[in-house]
Amino acid sequence: MAKKLIKGGTVVTAIDQMDADVLIDGDQVVGLLGRDHSVEDVEVIDATGMLVLPGGIDVHTHMELPFGGTKAADTFETGTRAAAWGGTTTIVDFAVQTVGESAMDGWEAWMEKARGNCAIDYGFHMITGDINDQTLKEMELLSREGVTSFKMFMAYPGVFYSDDGQILRAMQKAAEDGSTICMHAENGIAIDVLVEQALERGETDPIYHGIVRKSILEGEATHRAIKLAELTGVQLYIVHLSAQEALDEVIQARDQGLNVYAETCPQYLFLSLENLGNGFDGAKYVCSPPLRDEEAGHQERLWQGLRTNDLQIVSTDHCPFCMGDHHTFGTQKQLGQGDFSKIPNGMPGVEPRMGLMYNGGVVEGRISLNRFVEITATTPAKMFGMYPKKGTIAVGSDADIVIFDPNGSHTISVDTHHMDVDYSAYEGWEMRGKVETVLSKGKVIISDDQYHGSPGDGEYLARGTSQYVI
Ligand code: URP
Ligand code: ZN
Ligand code: ZN
């Protein structure tokens, strides 16, 4: 591969903004040059008037996740390609250990699904659905393979759920290995009672999904997870935090100096309980935790948490299910006609994340440009052991770069998106800013509104342990 020079743009990292040209040799950045240089024999990529950003990192996706009798609609091929279109150049997906299965087998099965199919680099967290002595040993083996974070569920009894004893044991082991516990913090046992009672009252529409999954039950589970983490000394990362009650718990833990962190997702920043109304159309917005009541102040508190670094990351929890039949996986959201509890949980989001956060965050004045880079790329890389290979533009970093037009625009729509799902949660939203060119490890994979990559460009990332301590 000839050397490349991204010329004339403004390079933005989590801390700097500089008029610099980026020299790339092979798959790496080899120089950040002032404008007065005389580099020759390079392929020039003109970035005049553009922002030159580190490729986005989405540390929470579920390609092909089996859920509720179907599978998430995007495969590793379609989902990672869609991610690239949106300016994301790395994902960390979730491999699954089901009850009775070895965690190692679960990870290998997910490696097999991804191998040779991804457009961008990918790593895995491991969902540990069955904590027993063997799983605890496998956690250590997995960490040596670059799986240094383990997701546990306080929700979904009978599916992914772990009780407090299992959580404690996994946390003790993760603390020993320097791994991170990622927690889905909702009190699933209490929620299931409320679900049953709602259905008995004939409350079957999607809106009741949002009503029964009370924010106080996210706050309670977050508190419990934090106390168990405090006891064991493990690094705890609360995934898809949606409720101010949960944020209050994280703030308190951080004020105490605990290694407790949290992400939120665009759906909790931009959408609300209202979207779950309108009859069965609300099924498009069924995810867990649910979208929250905007008037109760959750959204504003989440934005505040991002500004104060009590929330460190915005990921997507990309887990799409079609409203109509999916061409391969069949009936999806419709499984929950007449019973909201049977609607597969999850929403599409891997493609619009960067655009939504630029428009809704930077353009609308809620966060700075540097903070935008920090929460979408740099901190994800540090939190999950990929920095500085990923998450910044620096000499020696992978040349995962997005050339972004701050004055361009685009409209989000199912008609133009690349995710393999038949709706957009943000249909018709007009966004300022546009991803123009995407490089993954030095290769231009998006330019001139064309995709130039191929399945297999993306490689497995064996991650280190977390590098984030603040
Ligand atoms: O609704 C969601 N979040 N679906 C994906 C699984 C999970 O809990 O992350
Ligand atoms: Zn979850
Ligand atoms: Zn998830």
Coordinates of C-alpha atoms and ligand atoms in Angstrom, one line a residue:
M1 CA 0.0 0.0 0.0
A2 CA 1.4 3.4 -1.0
K3 CA 1.8 6.0 1.7
K4 CA -1.2 8.3 2.1
L5 CA -1.5 11.9 3.2
I6 CA -4.7 13.3 4.5
K7 CA -4.1 16.9 3.7
G8 CA -5.7 20.2 4.7
G9 CA -8.0 19.1 7.4
T10 CA -8.4 19.9 11.1
V11 CA -7.3 16.9 13.2
V12 CA -9.4 16.5 16.3
T13 CA -8.5 14.2 19.2
A14 CA -10.0 14.0 22.7
I15 CA -7.7 16.9 23.8
D16 CA -6.3 18.6 20.7
Q17 CA -7.6 20.4 17.6
M18 CA -4.8 21.1 15.1
D19 CA -4.3 22.1 11.5
A20 CA -2.2 19.1 10.5
D21 CA -1.7 16.6 7.7
V22 CA -1.8 13.0 8.6
L23 CA 0.8 10.7 7.0
I24 CA -0.1 7.0 6.8
D25 CA 2.1 4.2 5.9
G26 CA 0.4 0.8 5.6
D27 CA -2.1 0.4 8.4
Q28 CA -0.6 3.0 10.7
V29 CA -0.3 6.7 11.3
V30 CA 3.4 7.6 10.9
G31 CA 3.3 11.4 11.1
L32 CA 1.3 14.4 12.1
L33 CA 2.8 17.2 10.0
G34 CA 2.5 21.0 10.0
R35 CA 1.3 22.5 6.7
D36 CA 4.9 23.4 5.6
H37 CA 6.3 20.1 4.6
S38 CA 7.5 18.5 1.4
V39 CA 6.3 14.9 1.5
E40 CA 6.4 13.3 -1.9
D41 CA 5.3 10.0 -3.4
V42 CA 2.1 9.8 -1.5
E43 CA -1.5 9.4 -2.4
V44 CA -3.1 12.6 -1.3
I45 CA -6.6 12.6 0.3
D46 CA -7.9 16.1 0.3
A47 CA -9.5 17.0 3.6
T48 CA -9.7 20.8 3.1
G49 CA -12.5 22.2 5.3
M50 CA -13.0 18.8 7.0
L51 CA -12.6 17.4 10.4
V52 CA -10.2 14.5 10.7
L53 CA -11.4 12.3 13.5
P54 CA -10.4 9.0 15.1
G55 CA -12.7 6.3 13.8
G56 CA -15.6 5.7 16.2
I57 CA -15.6 2.8 18.6
D58 CA -18.9 1.2 19.5
V59 CA -18.3 -1.1 22.5
H60 CA -21.8 -2.4 22.7
T61 CA -23.3 -4.3 19.7
H62 CA -25.2 -7.5 19.3
M63 CA -24.8 -8.9 15.7
E64 CA -27.0 -12.0 15.2
L65 CA -27.8 -12.2 18.9
P66 CA -30.4 -15.0 19.5
F67 CA -33.2 -13.3 21.5
G68 CA -36.8 -14.1 22.2
G69 CA -37.1 -16.9 19.6
T70 CA -35.3 -15.0 16.7
K71 CA -31.9 -13.4 16.0
A72 CA -30.8 -9.8 15.8
A73 CA -31.2 -8.9 12.1
D74 CA -27.7 -7.7 11.3
T75 CA -25.0 -10.3 10.7
F76 CA -21.4 -9.4 11.3
E77 CA -21.1 -8.7 7.6
T78 CA -24.1 -6.3 7.3
G79 CA -23.7 -4.8 10.8
T80 CA -20.0 -3.9 10.5
R81 CA -20.5 -2.5 7.0
A82 CA -23.3 -0.3 8.3
A83 CA -21.0 0.8 11.2
A84 CA -18.4 1.8 8.7
W85 CA -20.9 3.9 6.8
G86 CA -21.7 5.8 10.0
G87 CA -18.0 6.4 10.9
T88 CA -17.4 3.6 13.3
T89 CA -14.2 1.6 12.7
T90 CA -14.2 -0.8 15.7
I91 CA -16.9 -2.7 17.5
V92 CA -16.9 -4.8 20.7
D93 CA -19.7 -7.3 20.4
F94 CA -21.0 -9.8 23.0
A95 CA -20.2 -13.5 22.7
V96 CA -22.8 -15.6 24.6
Q97 CA -22.4 -18.5 27.1
T98 CA -25.8 -20.0 27.6
V99 CA -26.9 -22.2 30.6
G100 CA -25.1 -25.5 30.5
E101 CA -22.6 -24.4 27.9
S102 CA -18.9 -23.7 28.3
A103 CA -17.9 -20.0 28.1
M104 CA -15.0 -21.0 25.9
D105 CA -17.3 -22.8 23.4
G106 CA -19.6 -19.8 23.4
W107 CA -16.7 -17.4 22.5
E108 CA -15.4 -19.8 19.8
A109 CA -18.9 -19.9 18.3
W110 CA -19.0 -16.1 18.1
M111 CA -15.4 -16.0 16.7
E112 CA -16.6 -18.3 14.0
K113 CA -19.6 -16.1 13.1
A114 CA -17.4 -13.0 12.8
R115 CA -14.3 -14.5 11.2
G116 CA -13.8 -13.4 7.6
N117 CA -17.1 -11.4 7.6
C118 CA -16.3 -8.1 9.2
A119 CA -15.7 -4.8 7.5
I120 CA -13.9 -3.3 10.5
D121 CA -12.0 -4.6 13.5
Y122 CA -13.9 -6.3 16.3
G123 CA -13.4 -7.6 19.8
F124 CA -15.7 -9.5 22.1
H125 CA -17.0 -9.2 25.6
M126 CA -18.4 -12.4 27.0
I127 CA -21.9 -12.8 28.3
T128 CA -21.5 -15.2 31.2
G129 CA -24.9 -16.8 31.5
D130 CA -23.9 -19.7 33.7
I131 CA -21.5 -19.0 36.5
N132 CA -20.0 -22.2 37.9
D133 CA -16.5 -23.4 38.8
Q134 CA -15.6 -24.2 35.1
T135 CA -16.8 -20.8 34.0
L136 CA -14.7 -19.0 36.6
K137 CA -11.6 -20.9 35.3
E138 CA -12.6 -20.0 31.7
M139 CA -12.8 -16.3 32.5
E140 CA -9.1 -16.4 33.1
L141 CA -8.5 -18.3 29.9
L142 CA -10.7 -15.9 28.0
S143 CA -8.8 -12.9 29.4
R144 CA -5.6 -14.3 27.9
E145 CA -7.4 -14.5 24.5
G146 CA -8.2 -10.8 24.8
V147 CA -11.7 -11.1 26.2
T148 CA -11.2 -8.9 29.3
S149 CA -14.8 -8.0 30.1
F150 CA -17.8 -10.0 31.1
K151 CA -21.4 -9.0 30.9
M152 CA -23.8 -10.2 33.5
F153 CA -27.6 -9.6 33.7
M154 CA -29.6 -8.8 36.7
A155 CA -32.6 -8.8 34.3
Y156 CA -34.1 -11.6 32.2
P157 CA -34.7 -14.4 34.7
G158 CA -34.5 -17.8 33.1
V159 CA -32.5 -16.5 30.2
F160 CA -29.3 -14.5 30.9
Y161 CA -30.0 -13.8 34.6
S162 CA -27.5 -14.3 37.3
D163 CA -28.3 -14.1 41.0
D164 CA -26.3 -12.0 43.5
G165 CA -24.2 -15.1 44.6
Q166 CA -23.2 -15.8 41.0
I167 CA -22.5 -12.1 40.4
L168 CA -20.3 -12.0 43.5
R169 CA -18.3 -15.0 42.4
A170 CA -17.8 -13.7 38.9
M171 CA -16.7 -10.3 40.3
Q172 CA -14.2 -11.9 42.7
K173 CA -12.7 -13.8 39.7
A174 CA -12.7 -10.7 37.4
A175 CA -11.0 -8.6 40.2
E176 CA -8.3 -11.3 40.5
D177 CA -7.7 -11.2 36.7
G178 CA -7.9 -7.4 36.2
S179 CA -11.0 -7.9 34.1
T180 CA -14.1 -5.7 34.0
I181 CA -17.7 -6.7 34.8
C182 CA -20.2 -5.1 32.5
M183 CA -23.6 -5.1 34.2
H184 CA -27.2 -5.0 32.8
A185 CA -28.6 -3.4 35.9
E186 CA -32.4 -3.9 36.1
N187 CA -34.1 -5.9 38.9
G188 CA -35.5 -8.6 36.6
I189 CA -37.2 -10.6 39.4
A190 CA -39.4 -7.6 40.4
I191 CA -39.9 -6.5 36.8
D192 CA -41.3 -10.0 35.9
V193 CA -43.9 -9.7 38.6
L194 CA -45.0 -6.3 37.3
V195 CA -45.1 -7.7 33.7
E196 CA -47.4 -10.5 34.8
Q197 CA -49.7 -8.1 36.7
A198 CA -49.9 -5.8 33.7
L199 CA -50.8 -8.6 31.3
E200 CA -53.5 -9.8 33.7
R201 CA -55.0 -6.4 33.5
G202 CA -55.0 -6.7 29.7
E203 CA -52.2 -4.2 29.3
T204 CA -50.5 -5.8 26.3
D205 CA -49.3 -2.9 24.1
P206 CA -45.6 -1.9 23.7
I207 CA -46.1 1.2 25.9
Y208 CA -46.5 -1.1 29.0
H209 CA -43.0 -2.4 28.4
G210 CA -41.8 1.1 29.3
I211 CA -44.3 1.5 32.1
V212 CA -43.5 -1.7 34.0
R213 CA -39.7 -1.5 33.8
K214 CA -39.6 1.2 36.4
S215 CA -36.6 3.5 36.6
I216 CA -36.4 2.9 40.4
L217 CA -35.7 -0.8 39.6
E218 CA -32.7 0.2 37.4
G219 CA -31.6 2.4 40.3
E220 CA -31.9 -0.4 42.8
A221 CA -30.0 -2.9 40.6
T222 CA -27.3 -0.4 39.9
H223 CA -26.9 0.2 43.7
R224 CA -26.6 -3.5 44.3
A225 CA -24.1 -4.1 41.6
I226 CA -22.0 -1.2 42.9
K227 CA -22.1 -2.6 46.5
L228 CA -20.9 -6.0 45.2
A229 CA -18.2 -4.3 43.2
E230 CA -17.1 -2.4 46.2
L231 CA -16.9 -5.6 48.2
T232 CA -14.8 -7.3 45.6
G233 CA -12.7 -4.4 44.3
V234 CA -13.6 -5.2 40.7
Q235 CA -13.9 -2.6 37.9
L236 CA -17.6 -2.2 37.2
Y237 CA -19.1 -0.8 34.0
I238 CA -22.8 -0.2 33.9
V239 CA -24.1 -0.8 30.4
H240 CA -26.9 1.1 28.7
L241 CA -27.7 3.4 31.6
S242 CA -31.0 5.1 31.0
A243 CA -32.4 6.3 34.4
Q244 CA -31.4 9.2 36.6
E245 CA -31.8 7.0 39.7
A246 CA -29.1 4.8 38.2
L247 CA -26.9 7.8 37.4
D248 CA -27.2 9.0 41.0
E249 CA -25.8 5.7 42.2
V250 CA -22.9 5.9 39.8
I251 CA -22.2 9.5 40.8
Q252 CA -22.2 8.5 44.5
A253 CA -19.8 5.5 43.8
R254 CA -17.4 7.7 41.8
D255 CA -17.5 10.4 44.6
Q256 CA -16.4 7.5 46.9
G257 CA -13.5 6.9 44.5
L258 CA -14.7 3.5 43.3
N259 CA -13.8 2.1 39.9
V260 CA -17.3 2.4 38.6
Y261 CA -18.1 3.6 35.2
A262 CA -21.1 3.8 32.9
E263 CA -22.2 4.2 29.3
T264 CA -25.5 5.5 27.9
C265 CA -26.9 5.2 24.3
P266 CA -28.3 7.6 21.8
Q267 CA -31.8 6.2 22.3
Y268 CA -31.9 7.3 25.9
L269 CA -30.5 10.8 25.0
F270 CA -32.9 11.4 22.0
L271 CA -36.0 9.3 22.4
S272 CA -38.5 8.8 25.2
L273 CA -41.4 6.8 26.6
E274 CA -43.7 8.6 24.2
N275 CA -42.1 6.7 21.3
L276 CA -43.5 3.5 22.8
G277 CA -47.0 4.7 22.4
N278 CA -49.0 4.7 19.1
G279 CA -50.2 1.1 19.3
F280 CA -47.9 -1.7 18.0
D281 CA -45.7 0.9 16.2
G282 CA -44.1 1.4 19.6
A283 CA -42.5 -2.1 19.2
K284 CA -39.8 -0.4 17.1
Y285 CA -38.7 1.3 20.4
V286 CA -38.8 -1.7 22.7
C287 CA -35.4 -2.2 24.3
S288 CA -34.3 -2.8 27.9
P289 CA -33.8 -0.7 29.9
P290 CA -36.8 1.1 28.3
L291 CA -36.9 4.6 26.9
R292 CA -37.7 6.9 29.8
D293 CA -40.2 9.7 30.5
E294 CA -38.7 12.9 29.2
E295 CA -40.7 15.1 31.5
A296 CA -39.3 13.2 34.5
G297 CA -35.9 14.7 33.5
H298 CA -33.9 11.5 32.6
Q299 CA -32.6 12.8 29.3
E300 CA -31.4 16.1 30.7
R301 CA -29.7 14.3 33.5
L302 CA -27.9 11.9 31.1
W303 CA -26.6 14.9 29.1
Q304 CA -25.4 16.4 32.3
G305 CA -23.7 13.1 33.3
L306 CA -21.9 13.1 29.9
R307 CA -20.7 16.7 30.6
T308 CA -19.4 15.9 34.1
N309 CA -17.8 12.6 33.1
D310 CA -20.1 10.6 35.4
L311 CA -21.0 8.9 32.1
Q312 CA -17.9 8.2 30.1
I313 CA -19.1 6.5 26.9
V314 CA -21.9 6.6 24.4
S315 CA -22.3 3.2 22.7
T316 CA -25.4 1.9 20.9
D317 CA -26.6 -1.5 22.2
H318 CA -27.2 -2.1 18.5
C319 CA -29.7 -5.1 18.5
P320 CA -32.1 -4.7 15.6
F321 CA -35.3 -6.6 14.9
C322 CA -37.5 -6.0 11.9
M323 CA -41.1 -4.9 12.2
G324 CA -42.0 -7.1 9.2
D325 CA -40.5 -10.5 8.5
H326 CA -36.7 -10.7 8.2
H327 CA -35.5 -12.4 5.1
T328 CA -33.5 -15.0 7.0
F329 CA -34.7 -14.9 10.6
G330 CA -38.4 -14.7 10.0
T331 CA -40.9 -13.0 12.4
Q332 CA -39.3 -10.6 14.8
K333 CA -41.0 -7.7 16.6
Q334 CA -44.4 -9.2 15.5
L335 CA -43.8 -12.0 18.0
G336 CA -45.0 -9.6 20.6
Q337 CA -48.4 -8.8 19.0
G338 CA -50.9 -9.0 21.9
D339 CA -48.1 -9.5 24.5
F340 CA -45.5 -6.8 24.9
S341 CA -43.3 -9.1 26.9
K342 CA -42.7 -11.2 23.8
I343 CA -41.4 -8.4 21.7
P344 CA -37.7 -9.0 21.0
N345 CA -35.8 -6.4 23.0
G346 CA -33.5 -4.1 21.0
M347 CA -33.1 -1.3 18.6
P348 CA -30.9 -0.6 15.5
G349 CA -28.3 2.1 16.1
V350 CA -24.7 1.2 15.1
E351 CA -24.9 3.4 11.9
P352 CA -26.4 6.7 13.1
R353 CA -24.5 6.9 16.4
M354 CA -21.7 9.3 15.4
G355 CA -24.0 11.5 13.3
L356 CA -26.6 11.7 16.1
M357 CA -23.9 12.6 18.7
Y358 CA -22.3 15.2 16.5
N359 CA -25.6 16.9 15.6
G360 CA -27.4 16.5 18.9
G361 CA -24.2 16.9 21.0
V362 CA -21.8 19.3 19.3
V363 CA -24.0 21.3 16.9
E364 CA -26.7 21.7 19.5
G365 CA -24.1 22.9 22.0
R366 CA -24.3 20.2 24.7
I367 CA -20.8 18.9 24.4
S368 CA -17.5 20.1 22.8
L369 CA -15.9 18.6 19.7
N370 CA -13.2 17.1 21.9
R371 CA -15.7 15.6 24.3
F372 CA -17.5 14.1 21.3
V373 CA -14.3 12.3 20.2
E374 CA -13.6 11.3 23.8
I375 CA -17.0 9.6 24.5
T376 CA -17.3 8.0 21.0
A377 CA -13.8 6.8 20.5
T378 CA -11.0 7.6 23.0
T379 CA -12.6 6.5 26.2
P380 CA -14.1 3.3 24.7
A381 CA -10.6 2.4 23.6
K382 CA -9.1 3.1 27.0
M383 CA -11.9 1.5 29.0
F384 CA -11.6 -1.7 27.0
G385 CA -7.9 -2.1 26.6
M386 CA -7.4 -1.0 23.0
Y387 CA -5.6 2.4 23.4
P388 CA -3.5 3.9 21.7
K389 CA -3.8 1.4 18.8
K390 CA -7.4 2.6 18.6
G391 CA -9.2 5.7 19.7
T392 CA -6.9 8.5 18.7
I393 CA -4.8 9.9 15.8
A394 CA -1.2 9.6 16.9
V395 CA 2.1 8.3 15.6
G396 CA 1.9 4.5 15.8
S397 CA -1.9 4.3 16.0
D398 CA -3.9 2.3 13.6
A399 CA -5.0 4.6 10.7
D400 CA -8.7 4.3 11.6
I401 CA -9.8 7.7 10.5
V402 CA -13.0 9.5 9.6
I403 CA -13.0 12.5 7.4
F404 CA -16.1 14.4 8.5
D405 CA -17.7 17.4 6.8
P406 CA -19.0 19.6 9.7
N407 CA -21.0 21.7 7.2
G408 CA -22.4 18.8 5.3
S409 CA -25.8 17.3 6.1
H410 CA -27.7 14.1 5.8
T411 CA -31.2 12.8 6.6
I412 CA -31.6 9.5 8.5
S413 CA -33.9 7.1 6.8
V414 CA -34.6 3.4 6.3
D415 CA -34.4 4.1 2.6
T416 CA -30.7 5.1 2.7
H417 CA -29.3 3.3 5.7
H418 CA -27.2 0.1 5.4
M419 CA -28.3 -1.8 8.5
D420 CA -30.3 -4.9 7.6
V421 CA -33.5 -3.8 9.3
D422 CA -36.7 -2.4 8.0
Y423 CA -37.1 0.8 10.0
S424 CA -35.1 3.6 11.4
A425 CA -35.8 4.8 15.0
Y426 CA -34.9 8.3 13.7
E427 CA -36.7 8.3 10.4
G428 CA -36.5 11.7 8.7
W429 CA -34.3 13.3 11.2
E430 CA -32.1 15.9 9.6
M431 CA -28.5 15.9 10.7
R432 CA -25.8 18.5 10.3
G433 CA -22.5 16.9 9.6
K434 CA -21.6 14.1 7.2
V435 CA -19.2 11.2 7.1
E436 CA -17.3 11.7 3.9
T437 CA -14.4 9.2 3.9
V438 CA -13.6 6.4 6.3
L439 CA -10.2 4.6 6.5
S440 CA -9.8 1.4 8.4
K441 CA -6.2 0.5 9.0
G442 CA -5.1 2.8 6.2
K443 CA -7.5 1.4 3.6
V444 CA -10.2 3.8 2.3
I445 CA -13.4 1.8 2.9
I446 CA -15.9 4.6 2.3
S447 CA -15.5 7.6 -0.1
D448 CA -17.7 9.3 -2.6
D449 CA -20.8 7.6 -1.2
Q450 CA -19.4 4.2 -2.1
Y451 CA -18.2 1.3 0.0
H452 CA -14.8 0.0 -1.1
G453 CA -14.2 -2.6 1.6
S454 CA -14.8 -6.3 1.7
P455 CA -15.8 -8.9 4.3
G456 CA -12.7 -10.0 6.1
D457 CA -11.0 -6.6 6.1
G458 CA -11.8 -6.5 9.8
E459 CA -9.7 -8.5 12.2
Y460 CA -10.2 -9.8 15.7
L461 CA -8.8 -7.5 18.4
A462 CA -7.3 -9.3 21.4
R463 CA -7.9 -6.6 24.0
G464 CA -5.8 -5.8 27.1
T465 CA -7.3 -4.9 30.5
S466 CA -8.8 -1.5 31.1
Q467 CA -6.5 1.5 30.9
Y468 CA -9.1 3.9 32.3
V469 CA -8.8 5.1 35.8
I470 CA -10.4 8.5 36.7
Ligands
URP1 O1 -32.9 -4.4 24.6 C1 -31.8 -4.7 24.6 N1 -30.9 -4.0 25.3 N2 -31.4 -5.8 23.9 C2 -30.1 -6.3 23.8 C3 -29.7 -7.2 25.0 C4 -29.2 -6.3 26.1 O2 -29.7 -6.4 27.2 O3 -28.2 -5.6 26.0
ZN2 ZN -28.3 -5.4 28.5
ZN3 ZN -26.9 -5.0 24.9

